[in-house]
C-alpha cells in the first residue's frame, strides 16, 4: 500500500507501531552507532514484519547524555545519524511501503548544549534568556542550598548551581535543563518544530514526559517531602506532574496538527493515574496516550483481565482508543520480566528492576519460560482493540542484556544513583541481524556502542528467518492475521475453562484464548490460525495464546 494518497484520518486508532531506537537499530557507516541510512536499508524488513507505523526515538543533534533525549537542536539530524536528506529519503521509502512515521518530541527539557541554554548561561540572572528555563536563587546562607527539595528522576537533586550562584531545574540529568512553558517564545518555538517535521512528512509525534511541562513555579516551591518522585497526584496538585494547565499546551498543538490533512497524530508519554489519562488522549489534545498498565502487570490471568476490562471501559467512556505496550526503551524486556521465577510476582517492571539491581546475571531468570510467556502475552495483546506498540528486538524474543559491565553502561541513571540503579542499557543493545560476523550484522564496526552477548547470534534475524517456529515468524504471522481481522473496537469475554484462562471474541468470528496456568486446557472449537507455542490434540498448553477462527 502506497500512502502518498491521502490516508484515513483515524489510521492510528488500531495501528501497530514499531519503536525504533535509532542508535541501536542498524549502522550503515561502520561507526558503531545506528543511523537513518541504516533504517532505510531495513525498510524491506519493516514491511515484511507488517507494521503500520514506526516511532523513532530521538535522532536530533545531541551529546547522548540521555540517549538523545537531550536535544541540542530540534530541527536537524545528528551528523552521526545522518542528514535531513536522509530523513526525507527514509520517510519517502517508509511511506511507499505503507508505513507511517512518528517522531519523538522532547518538550520538557532541552540539552545543556542547546543554543538557548548557552545563551542563558551567558546572560545575567533575571534576563529574558534565563526566563526560557527555570533559574532561581538558592536557599540558606549565600544561596548554597537548592531552591527546593525536588529530586531528579535519575537520582540526586533536580537543581544544579551555575557560576554566578543561581540554580537551574532539571527533572532528569543535569544535561537536560527544564524549559519554562510559561514563556511564550518557548511555546511558539515548539509549534514551529511541529510544523517543520509535519511539512517533511512526519505523520505523528510521541510526546516525551508529556505530563511534566506545566509546573507550579510559585515561590516558595512546594516541598515534595520525600514523596515518590515518579508518583503524580489524583487531583492535579503535584508541583510538576500532571497539572491541569498542561492541557492548554496540547490544545495549541492540536490546532497545528489539524492544519494538516490528515491531521497529525499525537501520543502522550504520561505516567499518570489511569483516571486522568483521557485528558491527554482527548480529540482536543494529543488524541492518544500510552497505557502502561499491561506493561506493569504480572503474568497473571486476573491481573491481565482487570487491566483489559478497565482500559476498554475507559476507552469507551472517553472515545479515545486505548494503547497497549509490553516493552520499550525504558523498561526490562518482557521476555526477561516473565522469566523471573523467585516468588509469584516478579514480572512487573518494578520487580524486574529490583532483580537487575541485585544481580544482572542471576540464575533466577528462566529464559525459556520467559520467552514462552512473552510470546503468549504478545499474541494476546495483538488481539485487543486499540493500537499496539512494539519495541525493536521483541520480535526476536530478545532478553534483557542484564550483565553489561559497569564500565560500558551509558544510562545517566547509573551514575546519578551512585550505581544503585543499573539503568536501561540492557534493552538498548544493538540488534543482531546476522548469526555471525562483526556486530552480528548491526555494523561493520567490530565494537558497537554497547557490546552484544554471544547469544545474540542464534537470536538474530538471519537465524530466525530459517526457522518457521521462531519468534520472528510468530510476529509476522500474527501481524498478518491482525490486518485481516481488524474490526470495530469491540471485545466480548467468553467463559474461560478455568481461572487461569482468558478467552474473548472479536467481531468477525475470531477469538483469542490464553492459558496462564501450568496445565494444558481444552481448546475452544474452531481453527487455530496463530499459536504462541505448538498446540496439539485439541489442547492449549501452559503459558500459551491462540487465535481461533470460526
Ligand atoms: C522519557 C523517555 C526516557 C528519557 C526521559 C527523559 O521517559 O522515554 O528515555 O530518559 O523521558 O527525556
Coordinates of C-alpha atoms and ligand atoms in Angstrom, one line a residue:
X1 CA 0.0 0.0 0.0
X2 CA 1.4 3.4 -1.0
X3 CA 0.2 6.1 1.3
X4 CA 1.2 9.1 -0.8
X5 CA -2.5 9.2 -1.4
X6 CA -4.4 11.0 1.4
X7 CA -4.9 8.3 4.1
X8 CA -7.7 7.9 6.5
X9 CA -7.7 10.4 9.4
X10 CA -8.1 7.7 12.1
X11 CA -5.2 5.5 10.9
X12 CA -3.6 5.4 14.3
X13 CA -6.7 4.1 16.2
X14 CA -5.8 0.4 15.5
X15 CA -2.3 0.8 14.3
X16 CA 0.7 -1.5 15.2
X17 CA 3.6 0.9 15.8
X18 CA 7.2 -0.4 15.9
X19 CA 9.6 1.6 18.0
X20 CA 13.0 2.2 16.5
X21 CA 15.8 3.2 18.9
X22 CA 17.9 4.6 16.0
X23 CA 21.4 4.3 17.7
X24 CA 20.8 0.6 18.1
X25 CA 18.8 -0.4 15.1
X26 CA 21.2 -0.6 12.1
X27 CA 24.5 1.2 11.4
X28 CA 25.2 1.9 7.7
X29 CA 28.6 3.7 8.0
X30 CA 30.6 1.5 10.4
X31 CA 31.0 3.9 13.3
X32 CA 29.2 1.6 15.8
X33 CA 26.2 3.8 16.1
X34 CA 22.9 3.1 14.2
X35 CA 21.7 5.8 11.7
X36 CA 18.9 6.8 9.4
X37 CA 20.6 5.2 6.4
X38 CA 20.5 2.0 8.4
X39 CA 16.8 2.4 8.8
X40 CA 16.5 2.9 5.1
X41 CA 18.4 -0.3 4.5
X42 CA 15.9 -2.2 6.7
X43 CA 12.6 -0.8 5.2
X44 CA 12.0 -4.2 3.5
X45 CA 12.4 -5.9 6.9
X46 CA 9.8 -3.5 8.5
X47 CA 7.5 -4.0 5.5
X48 CA 7.8 -7.8 5.9
X49 CA 7.0 -7.6 9.6
X50 CA 3.7 -6.0 8.7
X51 CA 3.7 -2.9 11.0
X52 CA 1.6 0.2 10.2
X53 CA 4.0 2.8 11.6
X54 CA 7.3 3.3 13.1
X55 CA 8.1 5.6 16.0
X56 CA 11.7 6.8 16.0
X57 CA 13.3 7.7 19.4
X58 CA 15.3 11.0 19.0
X59 CA 17.8 11.3 16.2
X60 CA 18.4 15.0 16.7
X61 CA 21.9 16.5 17.4
X62 CA 22.8 15.5 20.9
X63 CA 25.6 14.7 23.2
X64 CA 23.6 11.5 24.0
X65 CA 23.9 12.2 27.7
X66 CA 20.5 10.5 27.9
X67 CA 20.5 8.5 24.7
X68 CA 19.4 11.5 22.6
X69 CA 16.6 12.7 24.9
X70 CA 19.0 15.6 25.5
X71 CA 18.3 17.6 22.3
X72 CA 20.7 20.3 21.0
X73 CA 18.6 21.3 18.0
X74 CA 15.0 20.2 17.4
X75 CA 15.1 20.8 13.7
X76 CA 18.1 18.8 12.5
X77 CA 19.6 15.3 12.4
X78 CA 22.7 14.4 14.5
X79 CA 25.6 14.1 12.0
X80 CA 26.4 10.6 13.3
X81 CA 22.9 9.6 12.5
X82 CA 22.6 11.3 9.1
X83 CA 21.2 14.4 7.5
X84 CA 17.8 16.0 6.8
X85 CA 18.1 14.5 3.3
X86 CA 18.4 11.0 4.8
X87 CA 15.3 11.8 6.8
X88 CA 13.4 12.7 3.7
X89 CA 14.5 9.6 1.9
X90 CA 13.7 7.4 4.9
X91 CA 10.2 8.9 5.2
X92 CA 9.5 8.5 1.4
X93 CA 10.6 4.9 1.5
X94 CA 8.5 4.0 4.5
X95 CA 5.5 5.8 3.0
X96 CA 5.9 3.9 -0.2
X97 CA 5.6 0.7 1.8
X98 CA 2.5 1.9 3.6
X99 CA 4.4 2.6 6.9
X100 CA 3.7 5.9 8.7
X101 CA 6.3 7.8 10.6
X102 CA 6.0 9.0 14.2
X103 CA 8.8 11.3 15.7
X104 CA 9.7 11.7 19.3
X105 CA 9.4 15.3 20.6
X106 CA 11.1 16.2 23.8
X107 CA 9.5 19.4 25.1
X108 CA 10.1 19.1 28.9
X109 CA 13.8 19.9 28.6
X110 CA 16.5 20.8 26.0
X111 CA 20.1 19.6 26.3
X112 CA 22.6 21.8 28.1
X113 CA 24.3 22.3 24.7
X114 CA 21.2 23.9 23.1
X115 CA 21.8 27.5 21.9
X116 CA 19.2 28.7 24.3
X117 CA 20.9 27.2 27.3
X118 CA 24.3 28.6 26.3
X119 CA 22.7 32.0 25.9
X120 CA 21.0 31.6 29.4
X121 CA 24.4 30.8 31.0
X122 CA 26.0 33.8 29.3
X123 CA 23.2 36.1 30.4
X124 CA 22.6 37.6 33.9
X125 CA 20.0 36.5 36.4
X126 CA 16.6 37.9 35.5
X127 CA 17.3 38.2 31.8
X128 CA 14.9 37.0 29.1
X129 CA 17.5 34.4 28.1
X130 CA 17.2 32.8 31.6
X131 CA 13.5 33.0 31.5
X132 CA 13.2 30.3 28.9
X133 CA 14.5 27.9 31.6
X134 CA 13.8 27.7 35.3
X135 CA 16.6 29.6 37.1
X136 CA 16.3 30.6 40.7
X137 CA 18.3 31.8 43.7
X138 CA 19.2 29.2 46.3
X139 CA 18.1 28.9 49.8
X140 CA 20.1 29.3 53.0
X141 CA 23.2 31.4 53.7
X142 CA 24.6 32.6 50.3
X143 CA 22.0 30.6 48.5
X144 CA 24.1 27.5 49.0
X145 CA 21.1 25.1 49.1
X146 CA 18.9 24.3 46.1
X147 CA 15.7 26.3 45.8
X148 CA 13.5 23.2 46.7
X149 CA 13.8 19.6 47.8
X150 CA 12.8 18.3 44.4
X151 CA 14.7 15.2 43.3
X152 CA 15.8 14.3 39.8
X153 CA 14.1 11.2 38.3
X154 CA 17.6 9.8 37.7
X155 CA 18.7 10.3 41.3
X156 CA 20.3 13.2 43.2
X157 CA 18.8 16.7 43.4
X158 CA 16.8 18.3 40.5
X159 CA 18.8 21.5 40.7
X160 CA 22.3 22.4 39.6
X161 CA 24.2 25.6 40.5
X162 CA 25.8 27.8 37.9
X163 CA 28.8 30.1 38.2
X164 CA 27.0 33.2 39.3
X165 CA 25.3 31.3 42.1
X166 CA 21.9 30.7 40.6
X167 CA 20.4 27.2 40.2
X168 CA 18.5 25.7 37.3
X169 CA 15.9 23.0 37.4
X170 CA 16.4 19.6 35.7
X171 CA 13.9 16.9 36.5
X172 CA 16.2 14.4 34.6
X173 CA 20.0 14.7 34.3
X174 CA 21.9 18.0 34.7
X175 CA 22.5 17.9 30.9
X176 CA 18.7 18.3 30.5
X177 CA 17.6 21.7 31.8
X178 CA 13.8 22.0 32.1
X179 CA 12.1 24.6 29.8
X180 CA 9.8 27.2 31.2
X181 CA 6.5 26.6 29.5
X182 CA 5.0 29.8 30.8
X183 CA 7.3 31.5 28.3
X184 CA 5.5 32.4 25.1
X185 CA 8.7 32.1 23.0
X186 CA 9.2 28.5 24.2
X187 CA 5.6 27.6 23.2
X188 CA 5.9 29.2 19.8
X189 CA 9.2 27.6 19.0
X190 CA 7.7 24.1 19.6
X191 CA 4.8 25.0 17.2
X192 CA 7.5 25.8 14.6
X193 CA 9.2 22.5 15.3
X194 CA 5.9 20.5 14.9
X195 CA 5.3 22.3 11.5
X196 CA 8.9 21.7 10.4
X197 CA 8.6 17.9 10.7
X198 CA 5.0 17.8 9.6
X199 CA 6.0 19.6 6.4
X200 CA 8.7 17.0 5.9
X201 CA 6.3 14.1 6.1
X202 CA 6.0 13.2 9.8
X203 CA 2.6 11.6 10.4
X204 CA 2.6 12.0 14.2
X205 CA 4.5 12.7 17.3
X206 CA 5.2 10.8 20.5
X207 CA 5.5 13.4 23.3
X208 CA 8.2 12.7 25.8
X209 CA 7.3 13.3 29.5
X210 CA 4.0 14.9 28.4
X211 CA 2.8 15.2 31.9
X212 CA 5.7 17.3 33.1
X213 CA 5.6 20.6 31.2
X214 CA 3.4 22.7 33.5
X215 CA 4.9 23.3 36.9
X216 CA 3.9 25.2 39.9
X217 CA 6.8 27.8 40.0
X218 CA 5.3 30.0 42.7
X219 CA 7.8 30.5 45.5
X220 CA 8.5 29.2 48.0
X221 CA 8.3 25.9 46.0
X222 CA 6.0 23.3 47.3
X223 CA 8.0 20.7 49.1
X224 CA 7.9 17.1 47.9
X225 CA 8.6 15.9 51.4
X226 CA 10.0 12.6 50.2
X227 CA 7.0 11.7 48.0
X228 CA 8.0 9.2 45.4
X229 CA 9.5 11.2 42.5
X230 CA 7.6 9.4 39.9
X231 CA 4.1 9.5 41.5
X232 CA 1.6 12.0 40.3
X233 CA -1.4 13.0 42.3
X234 CA -5.0 12.2 41.5
X235 CA -6.3 15.7 41.6
X236 CA -3.6 17.6 39.6
X237 CA -1.9 19.2 42.6
X238 CA 1.5 17.7 42.3
X239 CA 4.1 20.6 41.8
X240 CA 5.3 19.3 38.5
X241 CA 3.5 16.1 37.3
X242 CA 0.1 16.1 35.5
X243 CA -1.1 19.6 36.4
X244 CA -4.2 20.7 34.7
X245 CA -2.6 23.7 32.9
X246 CA -0.5 21.3 30.8
X247 CA -3.6 20.7 28.6
X248 CA -3.6 24.3 27.4
X249 CA -0.2 23.5 25.7
X250 CA -1.7 20.4 23.8
X251 CA -4.7 22.4 22.8
X252 CA -2.4 24.6 20.8
X253 CA -0.5 21.6 19.4
X254 CA -3.8 20.1 18.3
X255 CA -4.5 23.2 16.2
X256 CA -1.2 22.7 14.4
X257 CA -1.9 19.0 13.9
X258 CA -5.3 19.9 12.4
X259 CA -3.7 22.2 9.8
X260 CA -2.7 19.1 8.0
X261 CA -4.6 16.5 6.0
X262 CA -4.8 14.0 7.5
X263 CA -4.3 15.7 10.9
X264 CA -1.0 14.7 12.5
X265 CA -1.4 12.2 15.3
X266 CA -0.1 12.6 18.9
X267 CA 0.6 10.1 21.6
X268 CA 1.5 11.2 25.2
X269 CA 4.1 9.5 27.3
X270 CA 2.3 10.4 30.5
X271 CA 2.9 8.3 33.6
X272 CA -0.4 9.4 35.3
X273 CA -3.2 7.7 37.1
X274 CA -5.5 5.9 34.6
X275 CA -8.4 8.1 35.5
X276 CA -6.5 11.2 34.3
X277 CA -5.2 9.7 31.1
X278 CA -8.1 10.7 28.9
X279 CA -7.3 14.4 29.0
X280 CA -4.1 13.7 27.1
X281 CA -5.9 11.4 24.7
X282 CA -8.8 13.8 24.1
X283 CA -9.5 14.9 20.5
X284 CA -8.8 18.4 21.6
X285 CA -5.4 17.3 22.9
X286 CA -2.9 14.8 21.6
X287 CA -5.5 12.2 20.7
X288 CA -3.8 9.2 22.2
X289 CA -1.8 8.4 25.4
X290 CA 0.3 5.4 26.3
X291 CA -1.4 3.0 28.7
X292 CA 1.4 1.3 30.7
X293 CA -0.9 -0.8 32.8
X294 CA -0.3 -4.1 30.9
X295 CA 3.4 -3.5 31.0
X296 CA 3.2 -3.1 34.7
X297 CA 1.0 -6.2 35.3
X298 CA 2.3 -9.5 36.4
X299 CA 1.9 -12.7 34.3
X300 CA -1.4 -13.5 35.9
X301 CA -4.8 -14.1 34.3
X302 CA -6.7 -12.0 36.9
X303 CA -4.4 -9.0 36.6
X304 CA -4.5 -9.1 32.8
X305 CA -8.2 -9.3 32.8
X306 CA -8.6 -6.4 35.1
X307 CA -6.3 -4.2 33.1
X308 CA -8.0 -5.1 29.8
X309 CA -11.5 -4.6 31.2
X310 CA -10.7 -1.3 32.9
X311 CA -8.8 0.1 29.9
X312 CA -11.6 -0.8 27.4
X313 CA -14.2 0.8 29.7
X314 CA -12.0 3.9 29.9
X315 CA -11.7 3.9 26.1
X316 CA -15.5 3.6 25.6
X317 CA -16.2 6.4 28.1
X318 CA -13.5 8.7 26.7
X319 CA -13.9 8.0 23.0
X320 CA -10.1 7.5 22.6
X321 CA -8.9 4.1 21.7
X322 CA -6.6 2.5 24.2
X323 CA -2.9 1.7 23.5
X324 CA -1.0 -1.4 24.6
X325 CA 2.7 -1.9 25.2
X326 CA 4.8 -4.6 26.8
X327 CA 8.3 -3.3 26.1
X328 CA 10.0 -0.1 25.3
X329 CA 13.5 1.5 25.7
X330 CA 12.9 2.4 29.3
X331 CA 11.9 -1.0 30.8
X332 CA 13.3 -4.5 31.3
X333 CA 12.4 -6.5 28.2
X334 CA 9.2 -8.6 28.7
X335 CA 10.8 -11.9 27.8
X336 CA 13.0 -11.4 30.9
X337 CA 10.3 -10.0 33.1
X338 CA 8.2 -13.0 32.7
X339 CA 11.1 -15.4 33.3
X340 CA 11.8 -14.2 36.8
X341 CA 10.8 -17.1 39.0
X342 CA 11.5 -16.2 42.6
X343 CA 8.3 -15.5 44.3
X344 CA 5.0 -15.4 42.5
X345 CA 5.0 -11.9 41.2
X346 CA 8.3 -10.8 39.7
X347 CA 7.2 -9.9 36.3
X348 CA 6.1 -6.4 36.8
X349 CA 8.6 -3.7 35.7
X350 CA 9.3 -2.5 39.3
X351 CA 10.2 -6.0 40.5
X352 CA 12.3 -6.8 37.4
X353 CA 14.2 -3.6 38.0
X354 CA 15.0 -4.8 41.5
X355 CA 16.3 -8.1 40.1
X356 CA 18.6 -6.1 37.8
X357 CA 20.0 -4.2 40.7
X358 CA 20.8 -7.2 42.7
X359 CA 22.5 -9.3 40.1
X360 CA 22.3 -8.9 36.4
X361 CA 23.2 -12.5 35.5
X362 CA 21.0 -14.1 38.1
X363 CA 20.0 -17.7 37.9
X364 CA 16.5 -16.6 38.9
X365 CA 15.9 -16.0 35.2
X366 CA 14.3 -18.9 33.4
X367 CA 14.9 -17.8 29.8
X368 CA 12.7 -20.5 28.2
X369 CA 9.8 -19.8 30.4
X370 CA 10.1 -16.0 30.0
X371 CA 10.1 -16.2 26.2
X372 CA 7.2 -18.6 26.1
X373 CA 5.1 -16.3 28.2
X374 CA 6.3 -13.2 26.3
X375 CA 5.1 -14.8 23.1
X376 CA 1.8 -15.6 24.7
X377 CA 1.5 -12.1 26.0
X378 CA 2.2 -10.5 22.7
X379 CA -0.3 -12.7 20.8
X380 CA -2.9 -11.7 23.4
X381 CA -2.0 -8.0 23.2
X382 CA -2.2 -8.1 19.4
X383 CA -5.8 -9.5 19.6
X384 CA -7.0 -6.5 21.7
X385 CA -8.9 -3.5 20.3
X386 CA -6.8 -0.3 20.1
X387 CA -3.3 0.3 18.9
X388 CA -0.2 -1.7 19.9
X389 CA 3.3 -0.5 20.3
X390 CA 6.2 -2.9 19.8
X391 CA 9.8 -2.3 20.7
X392 CA 12.7 -3.2 18.3
X393 CA 14.0 -6.7 19.2
X394 CA 11.0 -8.0 20.9
X395 CA 10.0 -9.6 17.6
X396 CA 13.2 -11.7 18.0
X397 CA 12.2 -12.6 21.6
X398 CA 15.3 -10.8 22.9
X399 CA 16.0 -11.0 26.6
X400 CA 17.4 -8.1 28.6
X401 CA 21.2 -8.0 28.3
X402 CA 21.4 -7.9 32.1
X403 CA 25.1 -8.5 32.6
X404 CA 26.7 -5.4 30.9
X405 CA 29.9 -4.5 32.7
X406 CA 29.6 -1.3 34.7
X407 CA 32.2 0.5 32.6
X408 CA 30.1 0.3 29.4
X409 CA 26.8 1.5 31.0
X410 CA 25.7 4.8 29.5
X411 CA 22.3 5.5 31.2
X412 CA 22.7 8.6 33.4
X413 CA 20.5 6.8 36.0
X414 CA 23.5 4.5 36.7
X415 CA 26.0 7.3 37.6
X416 CA 23.4 9.7 39.2
X417 CA 22.2 6.9 41.5
X418 CA 25.8 6.1 42.5
X419 CA 25.4 2.7 40.8
X420 CA 22.3 1.8 42.8
X421 CA 20.3 1.7 39.6
X422 CA 21.8 -0.3 36.7
X423 CA 19.6 1.7 34.3
X424 CA 18.2 0.9 30.9
X425 CA 21.1 -0.1 28.7
X426 CA 20.2 -3.8 28.8
X427 CA 17.3 -3.3 26.5
X428 CA 19.2 -0.9 24.2
X429 CA 21.9 -3.2 22.9
X430 CA 22.2 -3.0 19.1
X431 CA 20.1 -5.5 17.2
X432 CA 21.6 -8.8 15.8
X433 CA 20.8 -9.0 12.1
X434 CA 23.1 -11.9 11.2
X435 CA 24.2 -15.1 13.0
X436 CA 27.9 -14.1 13.0
X437 CA 30.3 -11.5 11.6
X438 CA 31.1 -8.1 13.1
X439 CA 28.5 -6.9 15.5
X440 CA 26.1 -9.6 14.2
X441 CA 25.3 -7.6 11.1
X442 CA 24.4 -4.4 13.0
X443 CA 27.6 -2.6 11.9
X444 CA 30.8 -3.1 10.0
X445 CA 32.5 -1.9 13.2
X446 CA 33.7 -4.8 15.4
X447 CA 32.6 -2.8 18.5
X448 CA 29.1 -1.3 18.5
X449 CA 28.3 1.4 21.0
X450 CA 27.1 -1.2 23.5
X451 CA 28.6 -4.8 23.5
X452 CA 26.4 -7.6 22.2
X453 CA 26.4 -11.0 24.0
X454 CA 27.2 -14.3 22.2
X455 CA 23.6 -15.5 22.5
X456 CA 22.6 -12.7 20.0
X457 CA 23.8 -15.0 17.2
X458 CA 21.1 -17.7 17.4
X459 CA 18.6 -14.9 18.2
X460 CA 19.5 -12.9 15.0
X461 CA 17.1 -12.1 12.2
X462 CA 19.1 -14.4 9.9
X463 CA 18.8 -17.3 12.2
X464 CA 15.1 -16.8 12.8
X465 CA 14.3 -16.4 9.2
X466 CA 15.4 -20.0 8.7
X467 CA 13.1 -21.3 11.5
X468 CA 9.3 -21.4 10.9
X469 CA 8.8 -21.8 14.7
X470 CA 10.8 -18.6 15.5
X471 CA 9.5 -15.6 17.4
X472 CA 10.1 -13.5 14.3
X473 CA 7.9 -15.9 12.3
X474 CA 5.2 -15.7 15.0
X475 CA 5.2 -11.9 14.9
X476 CA 4.9 -11.9 11.1
X477 CA 2.1 -14.4 11.2
X478 CA 0.2 -12.6 14.0
X479 CA 0.5 -9.2 12.3
X480 CA -0.7 -10.5 9.0
X481 CA -3.8 -12.1 10.6
X482 CA -4.4 -9.0 12.6
X483 CA -4.7 -7.0 9.4
X484 CA -7.3 -9.4 8.2
X485 CA -9.2 -9.4 11.4
X486 CA -9.0 -5.7 12.1
X487 CA -12.5 -4.6 13.0
X488 CA -14.6 -2.5 15.3
X489 CA -13.2 -1.6 18.7
X490 CA -15.2 -4.4 20.4
X491 CA -14.3 -7.4 22.6
X492 CA -16.6 -9.8 24.3
X493 CA -15.4 -12.0 27.2
X494 CA -16.2 -15.7 26.9
X495 CA -16.4 -18.0 29.9
X496 CA -12.9 -19.3 30.5
X497 CA -12.4 -23.0 31.2
X498 CA -10.6 -22.2 34.5
X499 CA -9.4 -19.1 36.4
X500 CA -6.1 -19.3 34.6
X501 CA -7.7 -18.9 31.2
X502 CA -8.7 -15.7 29.4
X503 CA -10.9 -16.1 26.4
X504 CA -12.6 -13.4 24.3
X505 CA -14.1 -13.0 20.9
X506 CA -13.8 -10.1 18.4
X507 CA -16.2 -9.1 15.7
X508 CA -15.9 -11.1 12.5
X509 CA -15.8 -14.5 14.2
X510 CA -12.4 -14.8 15.7
X511 CA -11.3 -15.5 19.3
X512 CA -8.2 -15.3 21.4
X513 CA -7.6 -17.7 24.3
X514 CA -4.7 -17.6 26.7
X515 CA -3.7 -20.2 29.2
X516 CA -1.7 -18.5 32.1
X517 CA -1.8 -21.7 34.1
X518 CA 0.7 -24.6 34.5
X519 CA -1.5 -27.3 32.9
X520 CA -2.9 -27.8 29.3
X521 CA -6.6 -26.9 28.9
X522 CA -9.1 -27.9 26.1
X523 CA -9.1 -25.5 23.1
X524 CA -12.5 -24.0 22.1
X525 CA -13.9 -25.3 18.8
X526 CA -12.6 -23.7 15.6
X527 CA -9.4 -23.5 13.5
X528 CA -6.3 -22.4 15.2
X529 CA -4.7 -19.8 13.0
X530 CA -2.0 -18.4 15.3
X531 CA -0.5 -20.1 18.4
X532 CA 2.4 -18.8 20.5
X533 CA 3.5 -22.4 21.2
X534 CA 2.7 -25.5 19.3
X535 CA -0.8 -26.9 20.0
X536 CA -1.9 -30.5 19.5
X537 CA -4.7 -32.9 20.4
X538 CA -7.2 -30.1 21.0
X539 CA -5.3 -28.8 24.0
X540 CA -3.9 -25.4 24.7
X541 CA -0.6 -25.9 26.6
X542 CA 0.6 -23.9 29.7
X543 CA 1.6 -20.2 29.1
X544 CA 0.2 -20.2 25.5
X545 CA -2.2 -18.0 23.5
X546 CA -4.0 -19.0 20.4
X547 CA -6.3 -17.2 17.9
X548 CA -9.2 -19.3 16.6
X549 CA -11.3 -18.7 13.6
X550 CA -14.9 -19.9 13.2
Ligands
LIG1 C1 11.2 9.6 28.8 C2 12.0 8.8 27.8 C3 13.2 8.4 28.6 C4 14.0 9.6 28.9 C5 13.1 10.6 29.7 C6 13.8 12.0 29.8 O1 10.7 9.0 29.9 O2 11.2 7.7 27.4 O3 14.1 7.5 27.8 O4 15.1 9.3 29.7 O5 11.9 10.8 29.1 O6 13.7 12.6 28.5

